[in-house]
Short mmCIF file of C-alpha atoms in Angstrom, two decimals:
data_model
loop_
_atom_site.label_atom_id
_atom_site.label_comp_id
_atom_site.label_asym_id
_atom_site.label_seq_id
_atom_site.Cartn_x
_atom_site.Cartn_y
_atom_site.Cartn_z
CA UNK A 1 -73.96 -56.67 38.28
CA UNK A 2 -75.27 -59.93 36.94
CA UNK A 3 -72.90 -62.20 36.47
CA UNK A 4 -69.54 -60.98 38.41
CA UNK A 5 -68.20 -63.81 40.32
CA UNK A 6 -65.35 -64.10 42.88
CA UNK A 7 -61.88 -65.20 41.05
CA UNK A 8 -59.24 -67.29 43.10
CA UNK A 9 -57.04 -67.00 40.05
CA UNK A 10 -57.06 -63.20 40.14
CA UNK A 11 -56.50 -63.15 43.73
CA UNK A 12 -53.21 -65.33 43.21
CA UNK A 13 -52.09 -63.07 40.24
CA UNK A 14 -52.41 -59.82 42.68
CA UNK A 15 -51.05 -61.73 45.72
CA UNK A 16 -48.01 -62.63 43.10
CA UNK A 17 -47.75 -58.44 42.39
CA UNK A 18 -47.73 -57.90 45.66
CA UNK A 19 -44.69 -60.62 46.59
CA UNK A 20 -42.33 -59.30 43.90
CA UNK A 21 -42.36 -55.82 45.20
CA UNK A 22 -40.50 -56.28 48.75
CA UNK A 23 -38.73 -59.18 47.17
CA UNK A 24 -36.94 -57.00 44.10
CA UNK A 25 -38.65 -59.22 40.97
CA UNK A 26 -38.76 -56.35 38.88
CA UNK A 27 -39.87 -58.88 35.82
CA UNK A 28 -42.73 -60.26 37.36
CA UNK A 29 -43.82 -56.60 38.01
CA UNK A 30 -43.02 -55.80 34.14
CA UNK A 31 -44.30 -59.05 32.84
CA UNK A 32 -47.68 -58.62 34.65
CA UNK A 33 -48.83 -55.04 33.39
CA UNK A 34 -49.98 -54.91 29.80
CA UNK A 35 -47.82 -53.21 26.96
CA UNK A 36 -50.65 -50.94 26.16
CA UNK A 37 -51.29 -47.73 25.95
CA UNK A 38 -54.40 -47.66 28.05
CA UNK A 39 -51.75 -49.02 31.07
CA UNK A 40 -52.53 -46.50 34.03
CA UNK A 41 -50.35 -46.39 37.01
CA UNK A 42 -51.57 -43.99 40.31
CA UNK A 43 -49.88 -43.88 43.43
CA UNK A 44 -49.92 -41.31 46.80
CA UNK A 45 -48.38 -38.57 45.09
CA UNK A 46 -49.20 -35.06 43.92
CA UNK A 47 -47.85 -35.86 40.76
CA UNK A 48 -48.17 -39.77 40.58
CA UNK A 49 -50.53 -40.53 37.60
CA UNK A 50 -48.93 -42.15 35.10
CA UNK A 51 -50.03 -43.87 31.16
CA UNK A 52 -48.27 -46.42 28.66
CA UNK A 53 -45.42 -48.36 28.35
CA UNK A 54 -43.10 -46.40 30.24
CA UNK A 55 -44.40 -47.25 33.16
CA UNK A 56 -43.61 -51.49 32.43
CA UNK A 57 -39.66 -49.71 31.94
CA UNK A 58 -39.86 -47.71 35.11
CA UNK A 59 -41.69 -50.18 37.50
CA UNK A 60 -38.80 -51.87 39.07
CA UNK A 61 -36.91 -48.85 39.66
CA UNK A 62 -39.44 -47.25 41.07
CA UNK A 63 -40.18 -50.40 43.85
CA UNK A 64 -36.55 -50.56 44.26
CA UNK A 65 -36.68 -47.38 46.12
CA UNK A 66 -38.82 -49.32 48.96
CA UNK A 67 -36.60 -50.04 52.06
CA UNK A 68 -36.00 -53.18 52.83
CA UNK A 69 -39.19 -54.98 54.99
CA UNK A 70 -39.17 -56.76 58.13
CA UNK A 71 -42.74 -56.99 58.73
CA UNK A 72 -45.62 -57.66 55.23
CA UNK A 73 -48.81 -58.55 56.03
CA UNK A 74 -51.98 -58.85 54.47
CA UNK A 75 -55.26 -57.53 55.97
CA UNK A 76 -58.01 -57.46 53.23
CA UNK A 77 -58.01 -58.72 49.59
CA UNK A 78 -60.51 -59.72 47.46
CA UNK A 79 -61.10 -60.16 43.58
CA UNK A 80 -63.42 -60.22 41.15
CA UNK A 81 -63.95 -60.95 37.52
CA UNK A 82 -66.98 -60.36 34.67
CA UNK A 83 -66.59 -61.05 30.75
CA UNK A 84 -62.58 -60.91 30.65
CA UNK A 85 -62.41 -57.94 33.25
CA UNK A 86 -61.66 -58.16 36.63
CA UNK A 87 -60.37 -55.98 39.54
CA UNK A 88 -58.92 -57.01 42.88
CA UNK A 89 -58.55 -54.83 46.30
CA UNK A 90 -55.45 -55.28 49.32
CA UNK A 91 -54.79 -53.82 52.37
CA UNK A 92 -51.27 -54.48 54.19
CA UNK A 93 -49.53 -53.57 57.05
CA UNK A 94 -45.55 -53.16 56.19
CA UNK A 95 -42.82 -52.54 58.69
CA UNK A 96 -39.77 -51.47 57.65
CA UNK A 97 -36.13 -52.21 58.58
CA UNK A 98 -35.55 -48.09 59.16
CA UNK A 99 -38.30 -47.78 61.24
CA UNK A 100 -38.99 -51.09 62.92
CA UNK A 101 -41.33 -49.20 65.42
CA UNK A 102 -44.40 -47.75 62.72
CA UNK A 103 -46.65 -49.38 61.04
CA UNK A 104 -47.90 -47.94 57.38
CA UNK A 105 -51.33 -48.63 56.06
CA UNK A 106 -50.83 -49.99 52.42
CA UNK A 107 -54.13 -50.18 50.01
CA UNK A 108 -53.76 -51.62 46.86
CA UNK A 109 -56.36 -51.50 43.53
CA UNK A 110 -55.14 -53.56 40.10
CA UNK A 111 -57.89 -53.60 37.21
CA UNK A 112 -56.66 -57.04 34.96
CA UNK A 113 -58.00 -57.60 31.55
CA UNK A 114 -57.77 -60.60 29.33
CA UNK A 115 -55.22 -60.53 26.80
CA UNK A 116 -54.34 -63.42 24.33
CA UNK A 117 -55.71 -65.20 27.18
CA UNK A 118 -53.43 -64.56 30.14
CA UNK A 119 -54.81 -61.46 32.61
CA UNK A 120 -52.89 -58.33 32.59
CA UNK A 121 -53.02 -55.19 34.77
CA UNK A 122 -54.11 -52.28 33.44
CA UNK A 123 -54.65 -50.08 35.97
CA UNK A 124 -52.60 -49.72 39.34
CA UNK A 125 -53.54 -47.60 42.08
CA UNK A 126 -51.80 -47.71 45.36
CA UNK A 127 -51.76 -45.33 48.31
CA UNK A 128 -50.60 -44.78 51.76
CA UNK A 129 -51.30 -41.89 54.14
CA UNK A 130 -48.37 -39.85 53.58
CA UNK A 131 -45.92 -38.82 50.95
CA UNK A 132 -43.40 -41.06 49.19
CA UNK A 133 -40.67 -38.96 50.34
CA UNK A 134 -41.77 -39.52 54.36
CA UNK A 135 -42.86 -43.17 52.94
CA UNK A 136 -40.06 -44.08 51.59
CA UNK A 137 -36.89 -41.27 51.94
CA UNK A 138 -37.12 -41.35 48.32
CA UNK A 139 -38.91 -38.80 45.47
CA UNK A 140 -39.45 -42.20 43.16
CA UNK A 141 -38.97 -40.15 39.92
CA UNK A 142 -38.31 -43.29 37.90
CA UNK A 143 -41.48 -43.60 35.88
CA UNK A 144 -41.73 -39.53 35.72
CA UNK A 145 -38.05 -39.91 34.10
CA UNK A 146 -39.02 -42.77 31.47
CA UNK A 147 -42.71 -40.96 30.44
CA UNK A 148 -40.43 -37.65 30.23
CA UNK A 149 -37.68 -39.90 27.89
CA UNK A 150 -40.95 -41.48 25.75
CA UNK A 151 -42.71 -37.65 24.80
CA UNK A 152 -39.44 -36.74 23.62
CA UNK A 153 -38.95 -39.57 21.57
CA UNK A 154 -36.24 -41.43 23.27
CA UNK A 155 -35.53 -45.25 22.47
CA UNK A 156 -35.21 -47.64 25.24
CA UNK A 157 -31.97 -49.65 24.51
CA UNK A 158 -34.57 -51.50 21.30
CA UNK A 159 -32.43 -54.00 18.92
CA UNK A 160 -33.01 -56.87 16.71
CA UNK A 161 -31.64 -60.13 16.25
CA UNK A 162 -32.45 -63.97 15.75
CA UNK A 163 -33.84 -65.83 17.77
CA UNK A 164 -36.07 -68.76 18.84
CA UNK A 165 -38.56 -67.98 21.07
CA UNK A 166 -40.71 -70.87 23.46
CA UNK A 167 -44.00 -69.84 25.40
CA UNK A 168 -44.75 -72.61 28.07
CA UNK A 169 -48.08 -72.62 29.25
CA UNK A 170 -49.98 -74.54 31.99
CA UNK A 171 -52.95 -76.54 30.72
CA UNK A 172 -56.41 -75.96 32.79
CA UNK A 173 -54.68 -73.64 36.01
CA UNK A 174 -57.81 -71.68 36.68
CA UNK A 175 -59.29 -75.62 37.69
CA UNK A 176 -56.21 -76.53 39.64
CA UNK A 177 -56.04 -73.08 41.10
CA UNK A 178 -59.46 -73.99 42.52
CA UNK A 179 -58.46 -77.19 43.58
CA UNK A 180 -55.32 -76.54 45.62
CA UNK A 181 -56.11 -73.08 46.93
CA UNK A 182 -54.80 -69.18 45.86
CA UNK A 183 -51.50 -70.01 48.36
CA UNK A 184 -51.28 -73.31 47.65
CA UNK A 185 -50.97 -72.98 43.62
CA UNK A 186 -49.36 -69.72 43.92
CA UNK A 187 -46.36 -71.71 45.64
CA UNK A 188 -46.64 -74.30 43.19
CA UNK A 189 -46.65 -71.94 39.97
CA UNK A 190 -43.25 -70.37 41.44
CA UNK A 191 -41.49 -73.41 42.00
CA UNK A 192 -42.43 -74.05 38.66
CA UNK A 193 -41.41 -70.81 37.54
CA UNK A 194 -37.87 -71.62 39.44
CA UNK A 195 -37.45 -75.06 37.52
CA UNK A 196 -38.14 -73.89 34.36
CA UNK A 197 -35.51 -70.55 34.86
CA UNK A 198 -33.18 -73.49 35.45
CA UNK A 199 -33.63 -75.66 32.97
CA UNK A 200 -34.00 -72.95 30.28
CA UNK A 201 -30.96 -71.60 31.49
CA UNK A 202 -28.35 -74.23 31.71
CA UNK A 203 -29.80 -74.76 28.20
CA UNK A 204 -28.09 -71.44 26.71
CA UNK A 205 -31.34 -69.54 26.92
CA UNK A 206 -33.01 -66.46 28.17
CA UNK A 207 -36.01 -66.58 30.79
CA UNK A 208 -37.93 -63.46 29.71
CA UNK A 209 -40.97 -63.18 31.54
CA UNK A 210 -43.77 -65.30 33.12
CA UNK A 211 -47.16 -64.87 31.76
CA UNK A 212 -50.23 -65.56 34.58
CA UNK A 213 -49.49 -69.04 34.47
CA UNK A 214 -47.18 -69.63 31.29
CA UNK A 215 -43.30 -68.00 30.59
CA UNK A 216 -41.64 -66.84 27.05
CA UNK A 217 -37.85 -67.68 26.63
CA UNK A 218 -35.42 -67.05 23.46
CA UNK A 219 -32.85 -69.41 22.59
CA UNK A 220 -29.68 -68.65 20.35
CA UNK A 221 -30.25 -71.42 18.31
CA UNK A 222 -33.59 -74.28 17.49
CA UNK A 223 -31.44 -76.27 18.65
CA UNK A 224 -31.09 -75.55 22.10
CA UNK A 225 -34.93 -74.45 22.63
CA UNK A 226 -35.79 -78.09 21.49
CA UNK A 227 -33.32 -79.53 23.78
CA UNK A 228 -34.97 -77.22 26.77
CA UNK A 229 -38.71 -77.95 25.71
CA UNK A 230 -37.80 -81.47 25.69
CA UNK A 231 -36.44 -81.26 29.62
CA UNK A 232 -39.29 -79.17 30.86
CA UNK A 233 -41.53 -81.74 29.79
CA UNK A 234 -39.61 -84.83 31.72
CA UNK A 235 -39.07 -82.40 34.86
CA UNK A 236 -42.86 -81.78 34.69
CA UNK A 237 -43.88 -84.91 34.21
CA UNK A 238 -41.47 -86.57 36.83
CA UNK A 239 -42.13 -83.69 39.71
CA UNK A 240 -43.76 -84.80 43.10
CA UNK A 241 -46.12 -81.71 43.22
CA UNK A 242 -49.69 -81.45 41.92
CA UNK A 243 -50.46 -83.24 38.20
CA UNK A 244 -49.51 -80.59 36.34
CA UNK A 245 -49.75 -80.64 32.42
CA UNK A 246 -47.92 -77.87 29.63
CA UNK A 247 -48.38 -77.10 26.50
CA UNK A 248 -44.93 -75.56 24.50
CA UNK A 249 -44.70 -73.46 21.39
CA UNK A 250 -41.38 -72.44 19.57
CA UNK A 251 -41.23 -70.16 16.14
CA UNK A 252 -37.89 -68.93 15.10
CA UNK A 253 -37.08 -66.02 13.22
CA UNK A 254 -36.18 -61.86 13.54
CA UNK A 255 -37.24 -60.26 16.76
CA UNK A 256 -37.25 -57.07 18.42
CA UNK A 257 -35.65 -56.94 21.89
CA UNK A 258 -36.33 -53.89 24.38
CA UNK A 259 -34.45 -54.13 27.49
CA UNK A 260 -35.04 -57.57 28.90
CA UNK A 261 -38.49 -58.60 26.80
CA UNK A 262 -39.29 -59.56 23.09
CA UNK A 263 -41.46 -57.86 20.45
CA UNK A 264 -42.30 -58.72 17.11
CA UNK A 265 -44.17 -61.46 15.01
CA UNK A 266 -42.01 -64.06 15.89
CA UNK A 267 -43.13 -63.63 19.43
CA UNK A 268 -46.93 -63.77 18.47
CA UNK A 269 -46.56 -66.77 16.25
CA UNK A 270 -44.74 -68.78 19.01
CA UNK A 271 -47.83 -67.71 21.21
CA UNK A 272 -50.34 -69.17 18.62
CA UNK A 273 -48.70 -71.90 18.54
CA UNK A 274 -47.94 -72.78 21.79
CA UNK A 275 -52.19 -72.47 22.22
CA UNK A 276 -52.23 -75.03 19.21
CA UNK A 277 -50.32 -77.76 21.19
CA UNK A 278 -52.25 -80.42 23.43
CA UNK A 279 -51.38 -81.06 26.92
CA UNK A 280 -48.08 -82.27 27.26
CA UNK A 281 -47.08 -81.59 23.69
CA UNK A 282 -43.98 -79.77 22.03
CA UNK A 283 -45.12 -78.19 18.78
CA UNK A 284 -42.72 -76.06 16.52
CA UNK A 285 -43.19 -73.79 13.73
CA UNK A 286 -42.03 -75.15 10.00
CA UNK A 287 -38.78 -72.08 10.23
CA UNK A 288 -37.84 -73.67 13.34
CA UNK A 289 -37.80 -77.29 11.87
CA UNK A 290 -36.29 -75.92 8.34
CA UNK A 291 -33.13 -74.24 10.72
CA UNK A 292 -32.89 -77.94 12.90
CA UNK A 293 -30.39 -80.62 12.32
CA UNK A 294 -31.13 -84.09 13.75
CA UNK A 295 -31.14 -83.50 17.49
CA UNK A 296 -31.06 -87.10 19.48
CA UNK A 297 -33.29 -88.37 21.60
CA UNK A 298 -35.69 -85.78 19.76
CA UNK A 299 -37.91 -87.64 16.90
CA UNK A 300 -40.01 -84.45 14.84
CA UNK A 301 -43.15 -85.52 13.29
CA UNK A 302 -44.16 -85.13 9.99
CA UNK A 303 -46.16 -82.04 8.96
CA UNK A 304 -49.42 -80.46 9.70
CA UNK A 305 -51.11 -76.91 8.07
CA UNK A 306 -52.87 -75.54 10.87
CA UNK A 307 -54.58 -71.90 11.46
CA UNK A 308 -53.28 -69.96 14.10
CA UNK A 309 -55.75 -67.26 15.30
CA UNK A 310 -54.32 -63.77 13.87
CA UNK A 311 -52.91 -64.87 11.09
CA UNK A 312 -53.81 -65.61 7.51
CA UNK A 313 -54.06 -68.68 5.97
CA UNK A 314 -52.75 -72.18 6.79
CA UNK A 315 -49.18 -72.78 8.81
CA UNK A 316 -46.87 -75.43 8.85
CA UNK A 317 -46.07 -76.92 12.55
CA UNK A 318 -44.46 -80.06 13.47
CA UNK A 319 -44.71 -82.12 16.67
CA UNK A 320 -41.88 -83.13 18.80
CA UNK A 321 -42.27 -87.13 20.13
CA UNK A 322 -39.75 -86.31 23.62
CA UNK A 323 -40.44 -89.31 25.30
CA UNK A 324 -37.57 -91.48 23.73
#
């Protein structure tokens, strides 16, 4: 097919999949399959064909079963991508701590698309020459349950609440990716990961998921999502790894909370606008600045109307000068 061409990004995304299963990240697994409907998830067994957002609510459970690994390593993988579509193919060899003496045969297929610019899985298919229960000493009903709960109309722990919500996102990755290497940058993005988790944190605030290269957050107050914007940018900026450059967004408002992630416009706003901001540039939505005091050390600029893509009309943002 004219023009498919080999992607190092999508290779780091799947080889990122593929670390948070044996070591338990059950919100990398969540944050990296889409929210849609179309989501497919096939595995080994009889029964294991699975659609929709249950299976993002199920996924960690369902890896938890896994025994714990002594042995994980990679024998194939490749990826491709064509016109915001790509697809990427594994093979491992996993030993586990049960059965130190057998090896198990592991294949791996993920189908990504581009959504709101960050790749997402869509389709999972995994197998492994026996059944789960011999695999793993485990049925693995977890999804099964949740798709069960979903047809009969269950909710999933959903409330609402205020919030102020912060999308970080990494400024030209697919070059740097190039650059550095798939296991070169995919160490770099999770120590990046790690310092943000910190930093947002000790700040009051919740890490809620990591995003290909970027992460969403929620804060209590503007306040205290300012103050952590503000020290993710020194920490970047002062870090002894590879010249790395963010972008950060925050909009404030009513959102929708479902387990451990966000829904709602709020959360799409503070995506737009994070995609607004330059390289190494805090930008915040006019509700944000309306609901903050004077925050020191923090000078807000005056305001700008700007579009944001998906919304009607012209916005008020401000920027944040941090470097004081």
């Amino acid at each position: 097919m004219s023009g498919v061409v080999a992607s190092p990004e999508l290779l780091a995304i799947a080889r990122r999949w593929i670390d948070a299963i044996p070591n338990r990240r059950p919100n990398d697994l969540r944050n990296l399959l889409t929210e849609h409907e179309y989501l497919r998830f096939v595995g080994t067994g009889e029964n294991e064909n699975w659609a929709g957002p249950s299976v993002r609510e199920g996924i960690g459970d369902f890896f938890g079963d896994i025994p714990d690994l002594i042995r994980h390593d990679e024998t194939f993988a490749e990826a491709y991508e064509h016109n915001g579509t790509g697809w990427a193919c594994m093979c491992h060899e996993l030993v586990f701590a049960p059965q130190p003496d057998r090896v198990f045969q592991i294949r791996s297929t993920l189908i990504f698309t581009l959504e709101d610019g960050a790749w997402k899985i869509v389709h999972r298919h995994g197998s492994v020459p026996i059944p789960n229960m011999d695999f793993t000493g485990a049925a693995q009903t977890a999804i099964a349950d949740l798709v069960a709960a979903a047809k009969q109309g269950f909710s999933l722990d959903q409330r609402e609440g205020f919030a102020s919500v912060m999308f970080t996102d990494i400024v030209n990755s697919s070059r740097l990716a190039s650059a550095m290497g798939d296991r070169l940058w995919s160490s770099e993005v999770a120590r990046h990961f790690k310092t943000l988790r910190e930093i947002i944190e000790a700040r009051g605030g919740q890490f809620v998921k990591s995003l290909g290269d970027g992460t969403m957050s929620s804060f209590p107050s503007p306040e205290q999502g300012l103050r952590a914007a503000q020290a993710i940018l020194r920490a970047t900026e002062a870090s002894d790894g590879p010249a790395i450059a963010l972008r950060i967004g925050i909009h404030t408002g009513e959102v929708i909370q479902t387990r451990e992630d966000f829904f709602g416009t709020v959360v799409n706003k503070a995506a737009r606008i994070a995609a607004a901001a330059g390289p190494g540039e805090i930008v915040i939505s006019g509700d944000t600045r309306d609901l903050t005091g004077a925050v020191e050390g923090v000078v807000i600029h005056p305001p700008t109307d700007i579009p944001l893509k998906g919304f009607d009309g012209l916005h008020r943002v401000h920027r944040l000068e941090w470097r004081t």
